[in-house]
Amino acid sequence: MTNTLIFFDIPADDPNAAGEFYAQVFGWENDPRPMGKYHRMVPGGFFKKKDGTDSEIGNLHMGIANVANMRPHPEPYGVEPRFIATEGRKPRIWVLIGDDDSPERILETAEKLGGKILWRNHYWAEFNGFNHAFADPWGNEVVLWGKAGENPQIPDDYTRE
């Protein structure tokens, strides 16, 4: 069996607020485990098969970890640093836009809740997707991915690569 990605964590200095942010922006379940220390974000649903039906594989989950004491860790107080990274590149989170949602609604909600729009309206031909990005209030970057489909019509106002 190959190594399998099962989960990833993003840092926040207020996991409660971060959990609510992602619940409102994406409609994910906010599962505090335990409240304020670690929140598991559960998108729900299943990966789709080629025919569009659900597979037996549930969508990946995301964790929100408190930077003051990232758990799990063998030491009771975790490890330094205990603050949000503010400079340089950080991991980016990629989210596929659901068929019943839109980048406009997601970006508007993220911005209303304190997120910052990084860019909009970009087409990446290599992976045939429409992309938009924002930073959450804790500085984590989220790239939205929209399916372009077969023979996509790229709007004139989109940048391309």
PDB file of N, CA, C and O in Angstrom, residues 63-112:
ATOM      1  N   GLY A  63      -7.763  19.848   9.807  1.00  0.00           N
ATOM      2  CA  GLY A  63      -7.693  20.204  11.215  1.00  0.00           C
ATOM      3  C   GLY A  63      -7.297  21.660  11.376  1.00  0.00           C
ATOM      4  O   GLY A  63      -6.601  22.222  10.542  1.00  0.00           O
ATOM      5  N   ILE A  64      -7.764  22.272  12.446  1.00  0.00           N
ATOM      6  CA  ILE A  64      -7.333  23.615  12.829  1.00  0.00           C
ATOM      7  C   ILE A  64      -6.690  23.474  14.195  1.00  0.00           C
ATOM      8  O   ILE A  64      -7.355  23.092  15.167  1.00  0.00           O
ATOM      9  N   ALA A  65      -5.410  23.735  14.264  1.00  0.00           N
ATOM     10  CA  ALA A  65      -4.649  23.527  15.488  1.00  0.00           C
ATOM     11  C   ALA A  65      -4.286  24.868  16.120  1.00  0.00           C
ATOM     12  O   ALA A  65      -3.966  25.830  15.422  1.00  0.00           O
ATOM     13  N   ASN A  66      -4.311  24.909  17.436  1.00  0.00           N
ATOM     14  CA  ASN A  66      -3.971  26.117  18.175  1.00  0.00           C
ATOM     15  C   ASN A  66      -2.451  26.270  18.217  1.00  0.00           C
ATOM     16  O   ASN A  66      -1.755  25.414  18.775  1.00  0.00           O
ATOM     17  N   VAL A  67      -1.941  27.362  17.663  1.00  0.00           N
ATOM     18  CA  VAL A  67      -0.488  27.558  17.585  1.00  0.00           C
ATOM     19  C   VAL A  67       0.160  27.652  18.955  1.00  0.00           C
ATOM     20  O   VAL A  67       1.358  27.422  19.078  1.00  0.00           O
ATOM     21  N   ALA A  68      -0.616  27.976  19.990  1.00  0.00           N
ATOM     22  CA  ALA A  68      -0.051  28.070  21.339  1.00  0.00           C
ATOM     23  C   ALA A  68       0.400  26.709  21.860  1.00  0.00           C
ATOM     24  O   ALA A  68       1.269  26.632  22.725  1.00  0.00           O
ATOM     25  N   ASN A  69      -0.173  25.634  21.321  1.00  0.00           N
ATOM     26  CA  ASN A  69       0.204  24.294  21.760  1.00  0.00           C
ATOM     27  C   ASN A  69      -0.313  23.288  20.730  1.00  0.00           C
ATOM     28  O   ASN A  69      -1.376  22.697  20.897  1.00  0.00           O
ATOM     29  N   MET A  70       0.434  23.104  19.650  1.00  0.00           N
ATOM     30  CA  MET A  70       0.023  22.200  18.573  1.00  0.00           C
ATOM     31  C   MET A  70      -0.007  20.757  19.089  1.00  0.00           C
ATOM     32  O   MET A  70       0.987  20.266  19.612  1.00  0.00           O
ATOM     33  N   ARG A  71      -1.167  20.124  18.986  1.00  0.00           N
ATOM     34  CA  ARG A  71      -1.353  18.752  19.438  1.00  0.00           C
ATOM     35  C   ARG A  71      -1.576  17.862  18.221  1.00  0.00           C
ATOM     36  O   ARG A  71      -2.096  18.353  17.225  1.00  0.00           O
ATOM     37  N   PRO A  72      -1.230  16.614  18.234  1.00  0.00           N
ATOM     38  CA  PRO A  72      -0.543  15.934  19.319  1.00  0.00           C
ATOM     39  C   PRO A  72       0.951  16.251  19.321  1.00  0.00           C
ATOM     40  O   PRO A  72       1.527  16.620  18.294  1.00  0.00           O
ATOM     41  N   HIS A  73       1.551  16.113  20.474  1.00  0.00           N
ATOM     42  CA  HIS A  73       2.995  16.282  20.650  1.00  0.00           C
ATOM     43  C   HIS A  73       3.375  15.594  21.948  1.00  0.00           C
ATOM     44  O   HIS A  73       2.611  15.654  22.916  1.00  0.00           O
ATOM     45  N   PRO A  74       4.544  14.932  21.989  1.00  0.00           N
ATOM     46  CA  PRO A  74       4.913  14.217  23.214  1.00  0.00           C
ATOM     47  C   PRO A  74       5.099  15.126  24.431  1.00  0.00           C
ATOM     48  O   PRO A  74       4.934  14.687  25.554  1.00  0.00           O
ATOM     49  N   GLU A  75       5.458  16.385  24.213  1.00  0.00           N
ATOM     50  CA  GLU A  75       5.634  17.314  25.334  1.00  0.00           C
ATOM     51  C   GLU A  75       4.296  17.977  25.658  1.00  0.00           C
ATOM     52  O   GLU A  75       3.563  18.382  24.741  1.00  0.00           O
ATOM     53  N   PRO A  76       3.951  18.141  26.936  1.00  0.00           N
ATOM     54  CA  PRO A  76       2.640  18.707  27.288  1.00  0.00           C
ATOM     55  C   PRO A  76       2.420  20.129  26.783  1.00  0.00           C
ATOM     56  O   PRO A  76       1.283  20.530  26.569  1.00  0.00           O
ATOM     57  N   TYR A  77       3.484  20.888  26.571  1.00  0.00           N
ATOM     58  CA  TYR A  77       3.333  22.273  26.111  1.00  0.00           C
ATOM     59  C   TYR A  77       3.692  22.434  24.642  1.00  0.00           C
ATOM     60  O   TYR A  77       3.863  23.544  24.161  1.00  0.00           O
ATOM     61  N   GLY A  78       3.834  21.330  23.925  1.00  0.00           N
ATOM     62  CA  GLY A  78       4.136  21.427  22.504  1.00  0.00           C
ATOM     63  C   GLY A  78       5.542  21.920  22.261  1.00  0.00           C
ATOM     64  O   GLY A  78       6.439  21.698  23.046  1.00  0.00           O
ATOM     65  N   VAL A  79       5.709  22.605  21.157  1.00  0.00           N
ATOM     66  CA  VAL A  79       7.036  23.026  20.739  1.00  0.00           C
ATOM     67  C   VAL A  79       6.963  24.433  20.142  1.00  0.00           C
ATOM     68  O   VAL A  79       5.926  24.841  19.619  1.00  0.00           O
ATOM     69  N   GLU A  80       8.036  25.174  20.236  1.00  0.00           N
ATOM     70  CA  GLU A  80       8.128  26.503  19.616  1.00  0.00           C
ATOM     71  C   GLU A  80       8.164  26.344  18.103  1.00  0.00           C
ATOM     72  O   GLU A  80       8.584  25.307  17.610  1.00  0.00           O
ATOM     73  N   PRO A  81       7.778  27.334  17.334  1.00  0.00           N
ATOM     74  CA  PRO A  81       7.206  28.608  17.759  1.00  0.00           C
ATOM     75  C   PRO A  81       5.728  28.473  18.099  1.00  0.00           C
ATOM     76  O   PRO A  81       5.061  27.551  17.626  1.00  0.00           O
ATOM     77  N   ARG A  82       5.235  29.388  18.893  1.00  0.00           N
ATOM     78  CA  ARG A  82       3.840  29.357  19.341  1.00  0.00           C
ATOM     79  C   ARG A  82       3.078  30.577  18.833  1.00  0.00           C
ATOM     80  O   ARG A  82       2.294  31.176  19.546  1.00  0.00           O
ATOM     81  N   PHE A  83       3.345  30.925  17.578  1.00  0.00           N
ATOM     82  CA  PHE A  83       2.660  32.063  16.977  1.00  0.00           C
ATOM     83  C   PHE A  83       2.439  31.792  15.501  1.00  0.00           C
ATOM     84  O   PHE A  83       3.071  30.912  14.919  1.00  0.00           O
ATOM     85  N   ILE A  84       1.541  32.545  14.911  1.00  0.00           N
ATOM     86  CA  ILE A  84       1.208  32.424  13.494  1.00  0.00           C
ATOM     87  C   ILE A  84       2.394  32.904  12.657  1.00  0.00           C
ATOM     88  O   ILE A  84       2.977  33.941  12.945  1.00  0.00           O
ATOM     89  N   ALA A  85       2.751  32.156  11.615  1.00  0.00           N
ATOM     90  CA  ALA A  85       3.784  32.591  10.676  1.00  0.00           C
ATOM     91  C   ALA A  85       3.224  33.762   9.868  1.00  0.00           C
ATOM     92  O   ALA A  85       2.136  33.663   9.308  1.00  0.00           O
ATOM     93  N   THR A  86       3.957  34.869   9.809  1.00  0.00           N
ATOM     94  CA  THR A  86       3.439  36.043   9.115  1.00  0.00           C
ATOM     95  C   THR A  86       4.192  36.389   7.848  1.00  0.00           C
ATOM     96  O   THR A  86       3.699  37.163   7.045  1.00  0.00           O
ATOM     97  N   GLU A  87       5.367  35.840   7.649  1.00  0.00           N
ATOM     98  CA  GLU A  87       6.140  36.183   6.465  1.00  0.00           C
ATOM     99  C   GLU A  87       6.518  34.934   5.686  1.00  0.00           C
ATOM    100  O   GLU A  87       6.609  33.853   6.232  1.00  0.00           O
ATOM    101  N   GLY A  88       6.755  35.136   4.413  1.00  0.00           N
ATOM    102  CA  GLY A  88       7.209  34.038   3.578  1.00  0.00           C
ATOM    103  C   GLY A  88       6.077  33.127   3.146  1.00  0.00           C
ATOM    104  O   GLY A  88       4.923  33.311   3.507  1.00  0.00           O
ATOM    105  N   ARG A  89       6.415  32.147   2.367  1.00  0.00           N
ATOM    106  CA  ARG A  89       5.444  31.195   1.840  1.00  0.00           C
ATOM    107  C   ARG A  89       5.045  30.202   2.908  1.00  0.00           C
ATOM    108  O   ARG A  89       5.853  29.786   3.734  1.00  0.00           O
ATOM    109  N   LYS A  90       3.796  29.839   2.866  1.00  0.00           N
ATOM    110  CA  LYS A  90       3.240  28.826   3.753  1.00  0.00           C
ATOM    111  C   LYS A  90       2.512  27.817   2.874  1.00  0.00           C
ATOM    112  O   LYS A  90       2.281  28.082   1.699  1.00  0.00           O
ATOM    113  N   PRO A  91       2.106  26.692   3.440  1.00  0.00           N
ATOM    114  CA  PRO A  91       1.311  25.764   2.640  1.00  0.00           C
ATOM    115  C   PRO A  91       0.026  26.436   2.162  1.00  0.00           C
ATOM    116  O   PRO A  91      -0.492  27.334   2.827  1.00  0.00           O
ATOM    117  N   ARG A  92      -0.455  25.998   1.009  1.00  0.00           N
ATOM    118  CA  ARG A  92      -1.740  26.492   0.501  1.00  0.00           C
ATOM    119  C   ARG A  92      -2.747  25.358   0.545  1.00  0.00           C
ATOM    120  O   ARG A  92      -2.416  24.207   0.315  1.00  0.00           O
ATOM    121  N   ILE A  93      -3.979  25.720   0.808  1.00  0.00           N
ATOM    122  CA  ILE A  93      -5.081  24.770   0.845  1.00  0.00           C
ATOM    123  C   ILE A  93      -5.825  24.904  -0.478  1.00  0.00           C
ATOM    124  O   ILE A  93      -6.170  26.009  -0.874  1.00  0.00           O
ATOM    125  N   TRP A  94      -6.081  23.796  -1.141  1.00  0.00           N
ATOM    126  CA  TRP A  94      -6.815  23.805  -2.409  1.00  0.00           C
ATOM    127  C   TRP A  94      -8.198  23.220  -2.170  1.00  0.00           C
ATOM    128  O   TRP A  94      -8.329  22.123  -1.624  1.00  0.00           O
ATOM    129  N   VAL A  95      -9.229  23.953  -2.558  1.00  0.00           N
ATOM    130  CA  VAL A  95     -10.605  23.515  -2.350  1.00  0.00           C
ATOM    131  C   VAL A  95     -11.333  23.521  -3.689  1.00  0.00           C
ATOM    132  O   VAL A  95     -11.373  24.546  -4.383  1.00  0.00           O
ATOM    133  N   LEU A  96     -11.906  22.369  -4.041  1.00  0.00           N
ATOM    134  CA  LEU A  96     -12.716  22.254  -5.253  1.00  0.00           C
ATOM    135  C   LEU A  96     -14.077  22.882  -4.976  1.00  0.00           C
ATOM    136  O   LEU A  96     -14.755  22.511  -4.014  1.00  0.00           O
ATOM    137  N   ILE A  97     -14.487  23.818  -5.813  1.00  0.00           N
ATOM    138  CA  ILE A  97     -15.775  24.489  -5.655  1.00  0.00           C
ATOM    139  C   ILE A  97     -16.875  23.503  -6.003  1.00  0.00           C
ATOM    140  O   ILE A  97     -16.872  22.893  -7.073  1.00  0.00           O
ATOM    141  N   GLY A  98     -17.826  23.348  -5.105  1.00  0.00           N
ATOM    142  CA  GLY A  98     -18.940  22.430  -5.323  1.00  0.00           C
ATOM    143  C   GLY A  98     -19.810  22.880  -6.481  1.00  0.00           C
ATOM    144  O   GLY A  98     -19.900  24.077  -6.790  1.00  0.00           O
ATOM    145  N   ASP A  99     -20.482  21.927  -7.106  1.00  0.00           N
ATOM    146  CA  ASP A  99     -21.343  22.231  -8.250  1.00  0.00           C
ATOM    147  C   ASP A  99     -22.495  23.158  -7.883  1.00  0.00           C
ATOM    148  O   ASP A  99     -23.035  23.848  -8.741  1.00  0.00           O
ATOM    149  N   ASP A 100     -22.878  23.182  -6.608  1.00  0.00           N
ATOM    150  CA  ASP A 100     -23.985  24.036  -6.178  1.00  0.00           C
ATOM    151  C   ASP A 100     -23.509  25.297  -5.455  1.00  0.00           C
ATOM    152  O   ASP A 100     -24.260  25.923  -4.721  1.00  0.00           O
ATOM    153  N   ASP A 101     -22.246  25.678  -5.667  1.00  0.00           N
ATOM    154  CA  ASP A 101     -21.692  26.885  -5.048  1.00  0.00           C
ATOM    155  C   ASP A 101     -20.998  27.714  -6.124  1.00  0.00           C
ATOM    156  O   ASP A 101     -20.965  27.324  -7.285  1.00  0.00           O
ATOM    157  N   SER A 102     -20.449  28.848  -5.740  1.00  0.00           N
ATOM    158  CA  SER A 102     -19.762  29.701  -6.714  1.00  0.00           C
ATOM    159  C   SER A 102     -18.565  30.376  -6.061  1.00  0.00           C
ATOM    160  O   SER A 102     -18.572  30.620  -4.844  1.00  0.00           O
ATOM    161  N   PRO A 103     -17.546  30.699  -6.860  1.00  0.00           N
ATOM    162  CA  PRO A 103     -16.408  31.411  -6.284  1.00  0.00           C
ATOM    163  C   PRO A 103     -16.822  32.785  -5.754  1.00  0.00           C
ATOM    164  O   PRO A 103     -16.279  33.254  -4.749  1.00  0.00           O
ATOM    165  N   GLU A 104     -17.789  33.415  -6.393  1.00  0.00           N
ATOM    166  CA  GLU A 104     -18.234  34.737  -5.945  1.00  0.00           C
ATOM    167  C   GLU A 104     -18.803  34.666  -4.532  1.00  0.00           C
ATOM    168  O   GLU A 104     -18.464  35.489  -3.672  1.00  0.00           O
ATOM    169  N   ARG A 105     -19.648  33.671  -4.255  1.00  0.00           N
ATOM    170  CA  ARG A 105     -20.232  33.544  -2.925  1.00  0.00           C
ATOM    171  C   ARG A 105     -19.169  33.222  -1.883  1.00  0.00           C
ATOM    172  O   ARG A 105     -19.129  33.804  -0.806  1.00  0.00           O
ATOM    173  N   ILE A 106     -18.262  32.322  -2.225  1.00  0.00           N
ATOM    174  CA  ILE A 106     -17.203  31.925  -1.298  1.00  0.00           C
ATOM    175  C   ILE A 106     -16.310  33.120  -0.982  1.00  0.00           C
ATOM    176  O   ILE A 106     -16.033  33.415   0.191  1.00  0.00           O
ATOM    177  N   LEU A 107     -15.838  33.832  -2.008  1.00  0.00           N
ATOM    178  CA  LEU A 107     -14.955  34.976  -1.791  1.00  0.00           C
ATOM    179  C   LEU A 107     -15.650  36.086  -1.010  1.00  0.00           C
ATOM    180  O   LEU A 107     -15.061  36.694  -0.115  1.00  0.00           O
ATOM    181  N   GLU A 108     -16.909  36.340  -1.342  1.00  0.00           N
ATOM    182  CA  GLU A 108     -17.663  37.376  -0.631  1.00  0.00           C
ATOM    183  C   GLU A 108     -17.806  37.024   0.853  1.00  0.00           C
ATOM    184  O   GLU A 108     -17.618  37.873   1.732  1.00  0.00           O
ATOM    185  N   THR A 109     -18.107  35.774   1.151  1.00  0.00           N
ATOM    186  CA  THR A 109     -18.254  35.338   2.544  1.00  0.00           C
ATOM    187  C   THR A 109     -16.923  35.410   3.271  1.00  0.00           C
ATOM    188  O   THR A 109     -16.851  35.902   4.405  1.00  0.00           O
ATOM    189  N   ALA A 110     -15.856  34.931   2.636  1.00  0.00           N
ATOM    190  CA  ALA A 110     -14.531  34.978   3.256  1.00  0.00           C
ATOM    191  C   ALA A 110     -14.139  36.417   3.577  1.00  0.00           C
ATOM    192  O   ALA A 110     -13.659  36.709   4.686  1.00  0.00           O
ATOM    193  N   GLU A 111     -14.362  37.317   2.640  1.00  0.00           N
ATOM    194  CA  GLU A 111     -13.994  38.720   2.850  1.00  0.00           C
ATOM    195  C   GLU A 111     -14.849  39.346   3.962  1.00  0.00           C
ATOM    196  O   GLU A 111     -14.336  40.062   4.821  1.00  0.00           O
ATOM    197  N   LYS A 112     -16.135  39.050   3.970  1.00  0.00           N
ATOM    198  CA  LYS A 112     -17.043  39.579   4.995  1.00  0.00           C
ATOM    199  C   LYS A 112     -16.617  39.132   6.393  1.00  0.00           C
ATOM    200  O   LYS A 112     -16.778  39.862   7.363  1.00  0.00           O
TER     201      LYS A 112
END
